[in-house]
Amino acid sequence: MISHFQLKPLYQNNQLPGWHLSFFYKGHAVKAVYHKNGSIEWPESQALSEEEKQAAEAQIHELMLFHVYD
């Protein structure tokens, strides 16, 4: 489960879509980049497995709908 979800604009011009994400997932601090097309860029150093990334992506999409697209 994702906790402490935070997002910041990727660009200084807030009208351009893209966000830096930070959150905790299963006790791990995680950072990622959410692109306008819905893809998520994970830094190589993240301690998440592929299954954990997929589970986190589903939750991130829901949170983005609530925080950004609502």
PDB file of C-alpha atoms in Angstrom:
ATOM      1  CA  MET A   1       0.000   0.000   0.000  1.00  0.00           C
ATOM      2  CA  ILE A   2       1.239   3.476  -0.867  1.00  0.00           C
ATOM      3  CA  SER A   3       1.549   6.050   1.907  1.00  0.00           C
ATOM      4  CA  HIS A   4       2.842   9.623   2.150  1.00  0.00           C
ATOM      5  CA  PHE A   5       2.152  10.198  -1.568  1.00  0.00           C
ATOM      6  CA  GLN A   6       3.548  13.514  -2.833  1.00  0.00           C
ATOM      7  CA  LEU A   7       3.822  14.980  -6.294  1.00  0.00           C
ATOM      8  CA  LYS A   8       5.561  17.995  -7.766  1.00  0.00           C
ATOM      9  CA  PRO A   9       5.436  19.344 -11.319  1.00  0.00           C
ATOM     10  CA  LEU A  10       8.174  17.989 -13.548  1.00  0.00           C
ATOM     11  CA  TYR A  11       8.570  21.332 -15.314  1.00  0.00           C
ATOM     12  CA  GLN A  12       8.660  24.886 -13.992  1.00  0.00           C
ATOM     13  CA  ASN A  13       5.839  25.748 -16.386  1.00  0.00           C
ATOM     14  CA  ASN A  14       2.949  24.037 -14.550  1.00  0.00           C
ATOM     15  CA  GLN A  15       0.922  23.795 -17.753  1.00  0.00           C
ATOM     16  CA  LEU A  16       3.253  21.132 -19.141  1.00  0.00           C
ATOM     17  CA  PRO A  17       2.197  17.732 -17.789  1.00  0.00           C
ATOM     18  CA  GLY A  18       4.632  15.514 -15.918  1.00  0.00           C
ATOM     19  CA  TRP A  19       5.261  14.960 -12.215  1.00  0.00           C
ATOM     20  CA  HIS A  20       7.960  13.874  -9.779  1.00  0.00           C
ATOM     21  CA  LEU A  21       6.435  11.367  -7.350  1.00  0.00           C
ATOM     22  CA  SER A  22       7.634  10.315  -3.934  1.00  0.00           C
ATOM     23  CA  PHE A  23       5.956   7.884  -1.563  1.00  0.00           C
ATOM     24  CA  PHE A  24       6.506   4.923   0.727  1.00  0.00           C
ATOM     25  CA  TYR A  25       5.635   1.437  -0.475  1.00  0.00           C
ATOM     26  CA  LYS A  26       5.996  -1.512   1.924  1.00  0.00           C
ATOM     27  CA  GLY A  27       8.352   0.512   4.087  1.00  0.00           C
ATOM     28  CA  HIS A  28      10.600   1.588   1.193  1.00  0.00           C
ATOM     29  CA  ALA A  29      11.004   5.232   0.169  1.00  0.00           C
ATOM     30  CA  VAL A  30      10.305   5.373  -3.570  1.00  0.00           C
ATOM     31  CA  LYS A  31      10.721   8.082  -6.197  1.00  0.00           C
ATOM     32  CA  ALA A  32       9.456   7.973  -9.761  1.00  0.00           C
ATOM     33  CA  VAL A  33       8.464  10.190 -12.668  1.00  0.00           C
ATOM     34  CA  TYR A  34       4.898  10.142 -13.990  1.00  0.00           C
ATOM     35  CA  HIS A  35       4.638  11.186 -17.651  1.00  0.00           C
ATOM     36  CA  LYS A  36       1.631  12.766 -19.381  1.00  0.00           C
ATOM     37  CA  ASN A  37       0.858   9.533 -21.246  1.00  0.00           C
ATOM     38  CA  GLY A  38       0.534   7.637 -17.942  1.00  0.00           C
ATOM     39  CA  SER A  39       3.866   5.856 -18.152  1.00  0.00           C
ATOM     40  CA  ILE A  40       5.958   5.708 -15.003  1.00  0.00           C
ATOM     41  CA  GLU A  41       9.731   5.977 -15.053  1.00  0.00           C
ATOM     42  CA  TRP A  42      11.433   4.131 -12.206  1.00  0.00           C
ATOM     43  CA  PRO A  43      15.055   4.977 -11.336  1.00  0.00           C
ATOM     44  CA  GLU A  44      17.366   1.967 -11.573  1.00  0.00           C
ATOM     45  CA  SER A  45      18.246   2.120  -7.881  1.00  0.00           C
ATOM     46  CA  GLN A  46      14.713   1.362  -6.645  1.00  0.00           C
ATOM     47  CA  ALA A  47      14.386  -1.671  -4.356  1.00  0.00           C
ATOM     48  CA  LEU A  48      11.044  -2.778  -5.823  1.00  0.00           C
ATOM     49  CA  SER A  49      10.555  -6.015  -7.730  1.00  0.00           C
ATOM     50  CA  GLU A  50       8.636  -6.051 -11.024  1.00  0.00           C
ATOM     51  CA  GLU A  51       5.519  -7.380  -9.252  1.00  0.00           C
ATOM     52  CA  GLU A  52       5.717  -4.609  -6.659  1.00  0.00           C
ATOM     53  CA  LYS A  53       6.135  -2.000  -9.405  1.00  0.00           C
ATOM     54  CA  GLN A  54       3.035  -3.287 -11.197  1.00  0.00           C
ATOM     55  CA  ALA A  55       0.991  -3.234  -7.985  1.00  0.00           C
ATOM     56  CA  ALA A  56       2.255   0.261  -7.140  1.00  0.00           C
ATOM     57  CA  GLU A  57       1.477   1.509 -10.685  1.00  0.00           C
ATOM     58  CA  ALA A  58      -2.193   0.599 -10.305  1.00  0.00           C
ATOM     59  CA  GLN A  59      -2.367   2.570  -7.055  1.00  0.00           C
ATOM     60  CA  ILE A  60      -0.425   5.501  -8.556  1.00  0.00           C
ATOM     61  CA  HIS A  61      -2.860   5.762 -11.472  1.00  0.00           C
ATOM     62  CA  GLU A  62      -5.775   5.949  -9.029  1.00  0.00           C
ATOM     63  CA  LEU A  63      -4.023   8.598  -6.924  1.00  0.00           C
ATOM     64  CA  MET A  64      -3.185  10.658 -10.014  1.00  0.00           C
ATOM     65  CA  LEU A  65      -6.833  10.590 -11.082  1.00  0.00           C
ATOM     66  CA  PHE A  66      -7.803  11.897  -7.668  1.00  0.00           C
ATOM     67  CA  HIS A  67      -5.040  14.521  -7.237  1.00  0.00           C
ATOM     68  CA  VAL A  68      -4.451  15.794 -10.769  1.00  0.00           C
ATOM     69  CA  TYR A  69      -7.211  14.852 -13.172  1.00  0.00           C
ATOM     70  CA  ASP A  70     -10.229  15.340 -10.898  1.00  0.00           C
TER      71      ASP A  70
END
